[in-house]
Structures are given as structure tokens and as C-alpha cells.
mmCIF file with all atom_site columns, C-alpha atoms in Angstrom:
data_model
loop_
_atom_site.group_PDB
_atom_site.id
_atom_site.type_symbol
_atom_site.label_atom_id
_atom_site.label_alt_id
_atom_site.label_comp_id
_atom_site.label_asym_id
_atom_site.label_entity_id
_atom_site.label_seq_id
_atom_site.pdbx_PDB_ins_code
_atom_site.Cartn_x
_atom_site.Cartn_y
_atom_site.Cartn_z
_atom_site.occupancy
_atom_site.B_iso_or_equiv
_atom_site.pdbx_formal_charge
_atom_site.auth_seq_id
_atom_site.auth_comp_id
_atom_site.auth_asym_id
_atom_site.auth_atom_id
_atom_site.pdbx_PDB_model_num
ATOM 1   C CA . MET O 1 1   ? -0.241  -0.037  -0.121  1.00 0.00 ? 1   MET O CA 1
ATOM 2   C CA . SER O 1 2   ? 1.204   3.691   -0.959  1.00 0.00 ? 2   SER O CA 1
ATOM 3   C CA . PHE O 1 3   ? 0.444   6.559   1.394   1.00 0.00 ? 3   PHE O CA 1
ATOM 4   C CA . ASN O 1 4   ? -0.330  10.241  0.219   1.00 0.00 ? 4   ASN O CA 1
ATOM 5   C CA . ILE O 1 5   ? 1.717   12.725  2.035   1.00 0.00 ? 5   ILE O CA 1
ATOM 6   C CA . VAL O 1 6   ? 0.419   16.230  2.435   1.00 0.00 ? 6   VAL O CA 1
ATOM 7   C CA . ARG O 1 7   ? 2.343   19.209  3.850   1.00 0.00 ? 7   ARG O CA 1
ATOM 8   C CA . SER O 1 8   ? 0.139   21.710  5.470   1.00 0.00 ? 8   SER O CA 1
ATOM 9   C CA . THR O 1 9   ? 0.555   25.573  4.771   1.00 0.00 ? 9   THR O CA 1
ATOM 10  C CA . SER O 1 10  ? 1.958   26.917  8.380   1.00 0.00 ? 10  SER O CA 1
ATOM 11  C CA . THR O 1 11  ? 1.153   30.448  9.271   1.00 0.00 ? 11  THR O CA 1
ATOM 12  C CA . PRO O 1 12  ? 3.054   32.108  12.595  1.00 0.00 ? 12  PRO O CA 1
ATOM 13  C CA . LEU O 1 13  ? 0.417   32.522  14.987  1.00 0.00 ? 13  LEU O CA 1
ATOM 14  C CA . TYR O 1 14  ? 2.813   35.528  15.978  1.00 0.00 ? 14  TYR O CA 1
ATOM 15  C CA . SER O 1 15  ? 4.367   38.177  13.751  1.00 0.00 ? 15  SER O CA 1
ATOM 16  C CA . SER O 1 16  ? 5.549   41.714  13.705  1.00 0.00 ? 16  SER O CA 1
ATOM 17  C CA . LYS O 1 17  ? 2.026   42.726  12.068  1.00 0.00 ? 17  LYS O CA 1
ATOM 18  C CA . SER O 1 18  ? 0.173   41.023  14.907  1.00 0.00 ? 18  SER O CA 1
ATOM 19  C CA . LYS O 1 19  ? 2.128   42.678  17.821  1.00 0.00 ? 19  LYS O CA 1
ATOM 20  C CA . PRO O 1 20  ? -0.254  45.538  18.545  1.00 0.00 ? 20  PRO O CA 1
ATOM 21  C CA . ILE O 1 21  ? -3.093  43.123  18.659  1.00 0.00 ? 21  ILE O CA 1
ATOM 22  C CA . PHE O 1 22  ? -1.533  40.598  21.015  1.00 0.00 ? 22  PHE O CA 1
ATOM 23  C CA . SER O 1 23  ? -0.217  43.231  23.224  1.00 0.00 ? 23  SER O CA 1
ATOM 24  C CA . THR O 1 24  ? -3.723  44.488  24.065  1.00 0.00 ? 24  THR O CA 1
ATOM 25  C CA . LEU O 1 25  ? -5.196  41.138  24.710  1.00 0.00 ? 25  LEU O CA 1
ATOM 26  C CA . LEU O 1 26  ? -2.234  40.381  26.783  1.00 0.00 ? 26  LEU O CA 1
ATOM 27  C CA . ARG O 1 27  ? -2.829  43.417  28.627  1.00 0.00 ? 27  ARG O CA 1
ATOM 28  C CA . SER O 1 28  ? -6.263  42.411  29.470  1.00 0.00 ? 28  SER O CA 1
ATOM 29  C CA . HIS O 1 29  ? -5.939  38.904  29.883  1.00 0.00 ? 29  HIS O CA 1
ATOM 30  C CA . PRO O 1 30  ? -1.998  38.038  30.975  1.00 0.00 ? 30  PRO O CA 1
ATOM 31  C CA . THR O 1 31  ? -2.225  34.843  32.335  1.00 0.00 ? 31  THR O CA 1
ATOM 32  C CA . SER O 1 32  ? -4.500  32.744  29.903  1.00 0.00 ? 32  SER O CA 1
ATOM 33  C CA . PHE O 1 33  ? -3.079  34.232  26.681  1.00 0.00 ? 33  PHE O CA 1
ATOM 34  C CA . SER O 1 34  ? 0.512   33.663  27.730  1.00 0.00 ? 34  SER O CA 1
ATOM 35  C CA . THR O 1 35  ? -0.418  30.054  28.120  1.00 0.00 ? 35  THR O CA 1
ATOM 36  C CA . ILE O 1 36  ? -1.901  29.901  24.505  1.00 0.00 ? 36  ILE O CA 1
ATOM 37  C CA . PHE O 1 37  ? 0.369   32.279  22.170  1.00 0.00 ? 37  PHE O CA 1
ATOM 38  C CA . SER O 1 38  ? 3.756   31.579  21.404  1.00 0.00 ? 38  SER O CA 1
ATOM 39  C CA . PRO O 1 39  ? 6.165   33.832  20.287  1.00 0.00 ? 39  PRO O CA 1
ATOM 40  C CA . LYS O 1 40  ? 7.891   31.101  18.132  1.00 0.00 ? 40  LYS O CA 1
ATOM 41  C CA . PRO O 1 41  ? 6.494   30.132  14.694  1.00 0.00 ? 41  PRO O CA 1
ATOM 42  C CA . ILE O 1 42  ? 4.819   27.161  14.489  1.00 0.00 ? 42  ILE O CA 1
ATOM 43  C CA . ALA O 1 43  ? 6.527   24.392  12.393  1.00 0.00 ? 43  ALA O CA 1
ATOM 44  C CA . PRO O 1 44  ? 5.007   22.941  9.409   1.00 0.00 ? 44  PRO O CA 1
ATOM 45  C CA . THR O 1 45  ? 3.195   19.816  9.946   1.00 0.00 ? 45  THR O CA 1
ATOM 46  C CA . LEU O 1 46  ? 3.230   16.560  7.949   1.00 0.00 ? 46  LEU O CA 1
ATOM 47  C CA . PHE O 1 47  ? -0.009  14.383  7.784   1.00 0.00 ? 47  PHE O CA 1
ATOM 48  C CA . ILE O 1 48  ? -0.131  10.865  6.677   1.00 0.00 ? 48  ILE O CA 1
ATOM 49  C CA . SER O 1 49  ? -3.232  9.520   4.902   1.00 0.00 ? 49  SER O CA 1
ATOM 50  C CA . ALA O 1 50  ? -3.867  5.645   4.363   1.00 0.00 ? 50  ALA O CA 1
ATOM 51  C CA . THR O 1 51  ? -5.445  6.310   0.909   1.00 0.00 ? 51  THR O CA 1
ATOM 52  C CA . PRO O 1 52  ? -3.778  3.770   -1.386  1.00 0.00 ? 52  PRO O CA 1
ATOM 53  C CA . ILE O 1 53  ? -2.567  5.314   -4.583  1.00 0.00 ? 53  ILE O CA 1
ATOM 54  C CA . LEU O 1 54  ? -4.046  3.107   -7.594  1.00 0.00 ? 54  LEU O CA 1
ATOM 55  C CA . GLN O 1 55  ? -1.470  2.542   -10.531 1.00 0.00 ? 55  GLN O CA 1
ATOM 56  C CA . PRO O 1 56  ? -2.395  1.756   -13.892 1.00 0.00 ? 56  PRO O CA 1
ATOM 57  C CA . LYS O 1 57  ? -2.298  -2.018  -14.627 1.00 0.00 ? 57  LYS O CA 1
ATOM 58  C CA . ARG O 1 58  ? -1.975  -1.368  -18.578 1.00 0.00 ? 58  ARG O CA 1
ATOM 59  C CA . LEU O 1 59  ? -0.144  0.923   -20.406 1.00 0.00 ? 59  LEU O CA 1
ATOM 60  C CA . PHE O 1 60  ? -0.478  1.334   -24.189 1.00 0.00 ? 60  PHE O CA 1
ATOM 61  C CA . ARG O 1 61  ? 1.401   4.376   -25.044 1.00 0.00 ? 61  ARG O CA 1
ATOM 62  C CA . GLY O 1 62  ? 5.228   4.508   -23.599 1.00 0.00 ? 62  GLY O CA 1
ATOM 63  C CA . GLY O 1 63  ? 4.679   0.550   -21.908 1.00 0.00 ? 63  GLY O CA 1
ATOM 64  C CA . ILE O 1 64  ? 2.596   -2.296  -21.470 1.00 0.00 ? 64  ILE O CA 1
ATOM 65  C CA . VAL O 1 65  ? 2.318   -4.519  -18.689 1.00 0.00 ? 65  VAL O CA 1
ATOM 66  C CA . ALA O 1 66  ? 1.015   -7.966  -19.080 1.00 0.00 ? 66  ALA O CA 1
ATOM 67  C CA . MET O 1 67  ? -2.224  -8.558  -17.048 1.00 0.00 ? 67  MET O CA 1
ATOM 68  C CA . ALA O 1 68  ? -4.830  -11.059 -17.580 1.00 0.00 ? 68  ALA O CA 1
ATOM 69  C CA . ALA O 1 69  ? -8.415  -10.212 -18.092 1.00 0.00 ? 69  ALA O CA 1
ATOM 70  C CA . PRO O 1 70  ? -10.146 -10.779 -14.533 1.00 0.00 ? 70  PRO O CA 1
ATOM 71  C CA . GLY O 1 71  ? -11.679 -14.299 -14.522 1.00 0.00 ? 71  GLY O CA 1
ATOM 72  C CA . SER O 1 72  ? -9.894  -15.630 -17.464 1.00 0.00 ? 72  SER O CA 1
ATOM 73  C CA . LEU O 1 73  ? -7.796  -17.947 -15.870 1.00 0.00 ? 73  LEU O CA 1
ATOM 74  C CA . ASN O 1 74  ? -8.145  -21.577 -14.100 1.00 0.00 ? 74  ASN O CA 1
ATOM 75  C CA . LYS O 1 75  ? -10.896 -22.634 -16.554 1.00 0.00 ? 75  LYS O CA 1
ATOM 76  C CA . SER O 1 76  ? -11.936 -26.053 -16.848 1.00 0.00 ? 76  SER O CA 1
ATOM 77  C CA . GLU O 1 77  ? -11.835 -27.932 -20.262 1.00 0.00 ? 77  GLU O CA 1
ATOM 78  C CA . GLU O 1 78  ? -15.764 -27.342 -20.530 1.00 0.00 ? 78  GLU O CA 1
ATOM 79  C CA . GLU O 1 79  ? -15.477 -23.659 -19.718 1.00 0.00 ? 79  GLU O CA 1
ATOM 80  C CA . TRP O 1 80  ? -13.029 -23.018 -22.329 1.00 0.00 ? 80  TRP O CA 1
ATOM 81  C CA . ARG O 1 81  ? -15.002 -24.925 -24.966 1.00 0.00 ? 81  ARG O CA 1
ATOM 82  C CA . ALA O 1 82  ? -18.254 -23.101 -24.093 1.00 0.00 ? 82  ALA O CA 1
ATOM 83  C CA . ILE O 1 83  ? -16.165 -19.452 -24.736 1.00 0.00 ? 83  ILE O CA 1
ATOM 84  C CA . LEU O 1 84  ? -13.707 -20.623 -27.454 1.00 0.00 ? 84  LEU O CA 1
ATOM 85  C CA . SER O 1 85  ? -14.768 -21.359 -30.879 1.00 0.00 ? 85  SER O CA 1
ATOM 86  C CA . PRO O 1 86  ? -13.660 -24.955 -31.866 1.00 0.00 ? 86  PRO O CA 1
ATOM 87  C CA . GLU O 1 87  ? -10.813 -24.061 -33.888 1.00 0.00 ? 87  GLU O CA 1
ATOM 88  C CA . GLN O 1 88  ? -9.678  -21.450 -31.008 1.00 0.00 ? 88  GLN O CA 1
ATOM 89  C CA . PHE O 1 89  ? -10.079 -24.730 -28.703 1.00 0.00 ? 89  PHE O CA 1
ATOM 90  C CA . ARG O 1 90  ? -8.079  -26.600 -30.838 1.00 0.00 ? 90  ARG O CA 1
ATOM 91  C CA . ILE O 1 91  ? -5.264  -24.372 -31.354 1.00 0.00 ? 91  ILE O CA 1
ATOM 92  C CA . LEU O 1 92  ? -5.243  -22.805 -27.836 1.00 0.00 ? 92  LEU O CA 1
ATOM 93  C CA . ARG O 1 93  ? -6.160  -25.764 -25.733 1.00 0.00 ? 93  ARG O CA 1
ATOM 94  C CA . GLN O 1 94  ? -4.621  -28.810 -27.568 1.00 0.00 ? 94  GLN O CA 1
ATOM 95  C CA . LYS O 1 95  ? -1.916  -27.119 -29.165 1.00 0.00 ? 95  LYS O CA 1
ATOM 96  C CA . GLY O 1 96  ? -2.844  -27.406 -32.737 1.00 0.00 ? 96  GLY O CA 1
ATOM 97  C CA . THR O 1 97  ? -1.583  -25.476 -35.588 1.00 0.00 ? 97  THR O CA 1
ATOM 98  C CA . GLU O 1 98  ? -3.284  -23.486 -38.218 1.00 0.00 ? 98  GLU O CA 1
ATOM 99  C CA . PHE O 1 99  ? -2.347  -24.093 -42.220 1.00 0.00 ? 99  PHE O CA 1
ATOM 100 C CA . PRO O 1 100 ? 0.320   -21.471 -42.958 1.00 0.00 ? 100 PRO O CA 1
ATOM 101 C CA . GLY O 1 101 ? -0.737  -18.557 -45.045 1.00 0.00 ? 101 GLY O CA 1
ATOM 102 C CA . THR O 1 102 ? -4.144  -18.375 -44.013 1.00 0.00 ? 102 THR O CA 1
ATOM 103 C CA . GLY O 1 103 ? -3.799  -16.400 -40.516 1.00 0.00 ? 103 GLY O CA 1
ATOM 104 C CA . GLU O 1 104 ? -5.717  -13.680 -40.084 1.00 0.00 ? 104 GLU O CA 1
ATOM 105 C CA . TYR O 1 105 ? -2.928  -11.716 -39.099 1.00 0.00 ? 105 TYR O CA 1
ATOM 106 C CA . ASP O 1 106 ? -0.005  -13.100 -41.269 1.00 0.00 ? 106 ASP O CA 1
ATOM 107 C CA . LYS O 1 107 ? 0.546   -10.160 -43.340 1.00 0.00 ? 107 LYS O CA 1
ATOM 108 C CA . PHE O 1 108 ? -1.132  -7.666  -41.205 1.00 0.00 ? 108 PHE O CA 1
ATOM 109 C CA . PHE O 1 109 ? 0.879   -4.788  -39.672 1.00 0.00 ? 109 PHE O CA 1
ATOM 110 C CA . GLY O 1 110 ? -1.207  -2.446  -37.976 1.00 0.00 ? 110 GLY O CA 1
ATOM 111 C CA . GLU O 1 111 ? -0.344  -0.236  -34.949 1.00 0.00 ? 111 GLU O CA 1
ATOM 112 C CA . GLY O 1 112 ? -1.233  -1.886  -31.814 1.00 0.00 ? 112 GLY O CA 1
ATOM 113 C CA . VAL O 1 113 ? -1.120  -4.795  -29.335 1.00 0.00 ? 113 VAL O CA 1
ATOM 114 C CA . TYR O 1 114 ? -1.908  -8.457  -30.092 1.00 0.00 ? 114 TYR O CA 1
ATOM 115 C CA . ASN O 1 115 ? -3.373  -10.179 -26.962 1.00 0.00 ? 115 ASN O CA 1
ATOM 116 C CA . CYS O 1 116 ? -3.965  -13.543 -26.291 1.00 0.00 ? 116 CYS O CA 1
ATOM 117 C CA . ALA O 1 117 ? -7.250  -14.706 -27.676 1.00 0.00 ? 117 ALA O CA 1
ATOM 118 C CA . GLY O 1 118 ? -8.251  -16.939 -25.061 1.00 0.00 ? 118 GLY O CA 1
ATOM 119 C CA . CYS O 1 119 ? -7.853  -14.696 -21.956 1.00 0.00 ? 119 CYS O CA 1
ATOM 120 C CA . GLY O 1 120 ? -7.082  -11.378 -23.398 1.00 0.00 ? 120 GLY O CA 1
ATOM 121 C CA . THR O 1 121 ? -3.648  -10.627 -21.847 1.00 0.00 ? 121 THR O CA 1
ATOM 122 C CA . PRO O 1 122 ? -1.034  -8.234  -23.773 1.00 0.00 ? 122 PRO O CA 1
ATOM 123 C CA . LEU O 1 123 ? 1.563   -10.480 -25.314 1.00 0.00 ? 123 LEU O CA 1
ATOM 124 C CA . TYR O 1 124 ? 3.045   -8.598  -28.358 1.00 0.00 ? 124 TYR O CA 1
ATOM 125 C CA . LYS O 1 125 ? 3.621   -4.987  -29.292 1.00 0.00 ? 125 LYS O CA 1
ATOM 126 C CA . SER O 1 126 ? 3.238   -4.328  -33.122 1.00 0.00 ? 126 SER O CA 1
ATOM 127 C CA . ILE O 1 127 ? 6.311   -2.737  -33.452 1.00 0.00 ? 127 ILE O CA 1
ATOM 128 C CA . THR O 1 128 ? 8.256   -6.438  -32.564 1.00 0.00 ? 128 THR O CA 1
ATOM 129 C CA . LYS O 1 129 ? 6.322   -7.935  -35.560 1.00 0.00 ? 129 LYS O CA 1
ATOM 130 C CA . PHE O 1 130 ? 8.252   -8.761  -39.073 1.00 0.00 ? 130 PHE O CA 1
ATOM 131 C CA . ASN O 1 131 ? 7.694   -10.413 -42.403 1.00 0.00 ? 131 ASN O CA 1
ATOM 132 C CA . SER O 1 132 ? 9.460   -13.745 -41.895 1.00 0.00 ? 132 SER O CA 1
ATOM 133 C CA . GLY O 1 133 ? 7.716   -15.714 -44.962 1.00 0.00 ? 133 GLY O CA 1
ATOM 134 C CA . CYS O 1 134 ? 7.032   -18.460 -43.073 1.00 0.00 ? 134 CYS O CA 1
ATOM 135 C CA . GLY O 1 135 ? 3.241   -18.586 -43.368 1.00 0.00 ? 135 GLY O CA 1
ATOM 136 C CA . TRP O 1 136 ? 2.752   -17.331 -39.953 1.00 0.00 ? 136 TRP O CA 1
ATOM 137 C CA . PRO O 1 137 ? 2.952   -13.878 -37.839 1.00 0.00 ? 137 PRO O CA 1
ATOM 138 C CA . ALA O 1 138 ? 6.546   -13.627 -36.700 1.00 0.00 ? 138 ALA O CA 1
ATOM 139 C CA . PHE O 1 139 ? 7.292   -11.598 -33.621 1.00 0.00 ? 139 PHE O CA 1
ATOM 140 C CA . TYR O 1 140 ? 11.213  -10.837 -32.589 1.00 0.00 ? 140 TYR O CA 1
ATOM 141 C CA . GLU O 1 141 ? 10.022  -10.490 -28.763 1.00 0.00 ? 141 GLU O CA 1
ATOM 142 C CA . GLY O 1 142 ? 7.352   -10.858 -26.641 1.00 0.00 ? 142 GLY O CA 1
ATOM 143 C CA . LEU O 1 143 ? 6.459   -8.437  -23.700 1.00 0.00 ? 143 LEU O CA 1
ATOM 144 C CA . PRO O 1 144 ? 8.150   -9.150  -20.362 1.00 0.00 ? 144 PRO O CA 1
ATOM 145 C CA . GLY O 1 145 ? 6.625   -11.659 -18.105 1.00 0.00 ? 145 GLY O CA 1
ATOM 146 C CA . ALA O 1 146 ? 3.723   -12.306 -20.927 1.00 0.00 ? 146 ALA O CA 1
ATOM 147 C CA . ILE O 1 147 ? 5.303   -15.630 -22.495 1.00 0.00 ? 147 ILE O CA 1
ATOM 148 C CA . ASN O 1 148 ? 6.455   -18.881 -21.345 1.00 0.00 ? 148 ASN O CA 1
ATOM 149 C CA . ARG O 1 149 ? 8.835   -21.474 -23.081 1.00 0.00 ? 149 ARG O CA 1
ATOM 150 C CA . ASN O 1 150 ? 9.032   -25.122 -22.849 1.00 0.00 ? 150 ASN O CA 1
ATOM 151 C CA . PRO O 1 151 ? 10.622  -27.793 -24.811 1.00 0.00 ? 151 PRO O CA 1
ATOM 152 C CA . ASP O 1 152 ? 8.098   -30.048 -26.929 1.00 0.00 ? 152 ASP O CA 1
ATOM 153 C CA . PRO O 1 153 ? 8.273   -33.564 -25.516 1.00 0.00 ? 153 PRO O CA 1
ATOM 154 C CA . ASP O 1 154 ? 10.258  -34.967 -28.514 1.00 0.00 ? 154 ASP O CA 1
ATOM 155 C CA . GLY O 1 155 ? 13.041  -31.876 -27.764 1.00 0.00 ? 155 GLY O CA 1
ATOM 156 C CA . MET O 1 156 ? 12.789  -30.674 -31.188 1.00 0.00 ? 156 MET O CA 1
ATOM 157 C CA . ARG O 1 157 ? 11.302  -27.084 -30.591 1.00 0.00 ? 157 ARG O CA 1
ATOM 158 C CA . ILE O 1 158 ? 10.547  -24.865 -27.861 1.00 0.00 ? 158 ILE O CA 1
ATOM 159 C CA . GLU O 1 159 ? 6.798   -24.124 -27.550 1.00 0.00 ? 159 GLU O CA 1
ATOM 160 C CA . ILE O 1 160 ? 5.436   -20.739 -26.420 1.00 0.00 ? 160 ILE O CA 1
ATOM 161 C CA . THR O 1 161 ? 2.304   -20.340 -24.242 1.00 0.00 ? 161 THR O CA 1
ATOM 162 C CA . CYS O 1 162 ? 0.385   -17.485 -22.580 1.00 0.00 ? 162 CYS O CA 1
ATOM 163 C CA . ALA O 1 163 ? 1.860   -16.861 -19.132 1.00 0.00 ? 163 ALA O CA 1
ATOM 164 C CA . ALA O 1 164 ? -1.567  -16.114 -17.731 1.00 0.00 ? 164 ALA O CA 1
ATOM 165 C CA . CYS O 1 165 ? -3.768  -18.703 -19.083 1.00 0.00 ? 165 CYS O CA 1
ATOM 166 C CA . GLY O 1 166 ? -1.262  -21.405 -20.602 1.00 0.00 ? 166 GLY O CA 1
ATOM 167 C CA . GLY O 1 167 ? -2.847  -20.965 -24.038 1.00 0.00 ? 167 GLY O CA 1
ATOM 168 C CA . HIS O 1 168 ? -0.712  -22.205 -26.763 1.00 0.00 ? 168 HIS O CA 1
ATOM 169 C CA . LEU O 1 169 ? 0.746   -19.983 -29.009 1.00 0.00 ? 169 LEU O CA 1
ATOM 170 C CA . GLY O 1 170 ? 3.296   -21.459 -31.257 1.00 0.00 ? 170 GLY O CA 1
ATOM 171 C CA . HIS O 1 171 ? 6.902   -22.058 -31.356 1.00 0.00 ? 171 HIS O CA 1
ATOM 172 C CA . VAL O 1 172 ? 10.179  -19.718 -30.939 1.00 0.00 ? 172 VAL O CA 1
ATOM 173 C CA . PHE O 1 173 ? 13.132  -20.241 -32.927 1.00 0.00 ? 173 PHE O CA 1
ATOM 174 C CA . LYS O 1 174 ? 16.628  -18.784 -32.623 1.00 0.00 ? 174 LYS O CA 1
ATOM 175 C CA . GLY O 1 175 ? 19.756  -18.190 -34.731 1.00 0.00 ? 175 GLY O CA 1
ATOM 176 C CA . GLU O 1 176 ? 17.848  -17.896 -38.011 1.00 0.00 ? 176 GLU O CA 1
ATOM 177 C CA . GLY O 1 177 ? 19.705  -14.953 -39.214 1.00 0.00 ? 177 GLY O CA 1
ATOM 178 C CA . PHE O 1 178 ? 16.612  -12.395 -39.573 1.00 0.00 ? 178 PHE O CA 1
ATOM 179 C CA . PRO O 1 179 ? 17.962  -8.572  -38.958 1.00 0.00 ? 179 PRO O CA 1
ATOM 180 C CA . THR O 1 180 ? 16.105  -8.318  -35.745 1.00 0.00 ? 180 THR O CA 1
ATOM 181 C CA . PRO O 1 181 ? 17.498  -7.285  -32.453 1.00 0.00 ? 181 PRO O CA 1
ATOM 182 C CA . THR O 1 182 ? 17.065  -10.559 -30.568 1.00 0.00 ? 182 THR O CA 1
ATOM 183 C CA . ASN O 1 183 ? 17.599  -12.802 -33.673 1.00 0.00 ? 183 ASN O CA 1
ATOM 184 C CA . GLU O 1 184 ? 14.724  -14.765 -32.694 1.00 0.00 ? 184 GLU O CA 1
ATOM 185 C CA . ARG O 1 185 ? 11.540  -15.657 -34.348 1.00 0.00 ? 185 ARG O CA 1
ATOM 186 C CA . HIS O 1 186 ? 8.098   -16.397 -32.205 1.00 0.00 ? 186 HIS O CA 1
ATOM 187 C CA . CYS O 1 187 ? 6.219   -18.136 -34.778 1.00 0.00 ? 187 CYS O CA 1
ATOM 188 C CA . VAL O 1 188 ? 2.384   -17.530 -33.650 1.00 0.00 ? 188 VAL O CA 1
ATOM 189 C CA . ASN O 1 189 ? -0.849  -18.656 -34.903 1.00 0.00 ? 189 ASN O CA 1
ATOM 190 C CA . SER O 1 190 ? -3.282  -15.678 -35.637 1.00 0.00 ? 190 SER O CA 1
ATOM 191 C CA . ILE O 1 191 ? -6.041  -17.740 -34.133 1.00 0.00 ? 191 ILE O CA 1
ATOM 192 C CA . SER O 1 192 ? -4.382  -17.260 -30.600 1.00 0.00 ? 192 SER O CA 1
ATOM 193 C CA . LEU O 1 193 ? -4.155  -13.720 -31.038 1.00 0.00 ? 193 LEU O CA 1
ATOM 194 C CA . LYS O 1 194 ? -6.557  -10.739 -30.842 1.00 0.00 ? 194 LYS O CA 1
ATOM 195 C CA . PHE O 1 195 ? -5.411  -7.437  -32.249 1.00 0.00 ? 195 PHE O CA 1
ATOM 196 C CA . VAL O 1 196 ? -6.245  -4.318  -30.699 1.00 0.00 ? 196 VAL O CA 1
ATOM 197 C CA . SER O 1 197 ? -5.502  -1.078  -32.463 1.00 0.00 ? 197 SER O CA 1
ATOM 198 C CA . ALA O 1 198 ? -3.504  1.605   -30.778 1.00 0.00 ? 198 ALA O CA 1
ATOM 199 C CA . ASN O 1 199 ? -6.273  3.967   -31.658 1.00 0.00 ? 199 ASN O CA 1
ATOM 200 C CA . THR O 1 200 ? -8.438  2.133   -29.007 1.00 0.00 ? 200 THR O CA 1
ATOM 201 C CA . TYR O 1 201 ? -6.725  3.694   -26.150 1.00 0.00 ? 201 TYR O CA 1
#
């Protein structure tokens, strides 16, 4: 929890301008007023409020924090079947693959963010997408903490999944020589993604 610190504006109760008034009062009631008023300025006071400072969970301009949509995690197979299309379920939950060159985002290069089609967690910024010619959307890096990597059972490839809901995205390949900052290619199924335009935010 964070705290708001509020600084009060202190005004001395005693100043050169107030001397004539206080002198008159002190002469009338010397005992009571000498107890109440002091010739020294009162120091500034700090008040601490326990009101939490709320921070934005998602930032779409300048930075993005991966965050799952509320209630999107820990669903049963039946729940996933109810909210996903049959093809989405086949790929996201059963680790299928769409045919190359058929995906909605293969040759799409709009400005925005690619979210997980299953849970809505931001996965990739559009500036990391490039044309690899492989037939699937290609990205050279995901958002920090958004993507998990695990070797396939046969050890031949590295699977990438949504870190929030475990949805299958595709595979990541390294060292292929593409002119990108990471020399990586995240080969992702279009159907695993949901594009959100930058103009939306």
C-alpha cells in the first residue's frame, strides 16, 4: 500500500504585524493568553493518509504491462469449450496449428497490441512484428513476463504459451539470421491472437 503525504501550510501565530493586537490582549488577560500563544512560529506539519494510490495496470502508450483479464484463468476444459470457437479450442487448448498463409494476421501490420485470444493478456507489441515469409505471424520478442517457453516432448522445438492462461501460441526459433534485435522468431498462430488497435486507447 502507498501513502499520500500532505504538507500543510503553516502560518506563524505570532508576527510583527500582530504585535499591537496581542499586546492589547495580553494586557487584558496576561495569564490565559501567555499560555495559549507563543512568540515562536509553528513548524510545518506532515499528515499521512492511508488512502492507497492506484497505479494503472495497463499502459498502451510508452509501455505495456502484461495482465490477464479478470476471471480468465483456471478454467476447466468445459469452460474453455464454452467461450472459444472449435478452432480456437483446438489450437489454444489442444496445441494445434493453423495452415500456413491462412491466418488473419500473417500479413497484417497495423499499429497496436496483440492480446491472447483466450484470456486477453497483452502478448506482443506491433513494432516487434516482422515479415518472415514463414506463413504465420512472426515477432522478435514478447512483452516481459507474458510468454512461457517449454521444450516439446520430442525436444525438437520450443513451445511458447500465454503465461497467464497457458494457451498455446506456437514455437520460438533462434539463430535463423533475421535482421532483428534478438535474432529470434516467435512463430505464432493468428487464431491464438486478438489484435487491439492503438487508436482504441
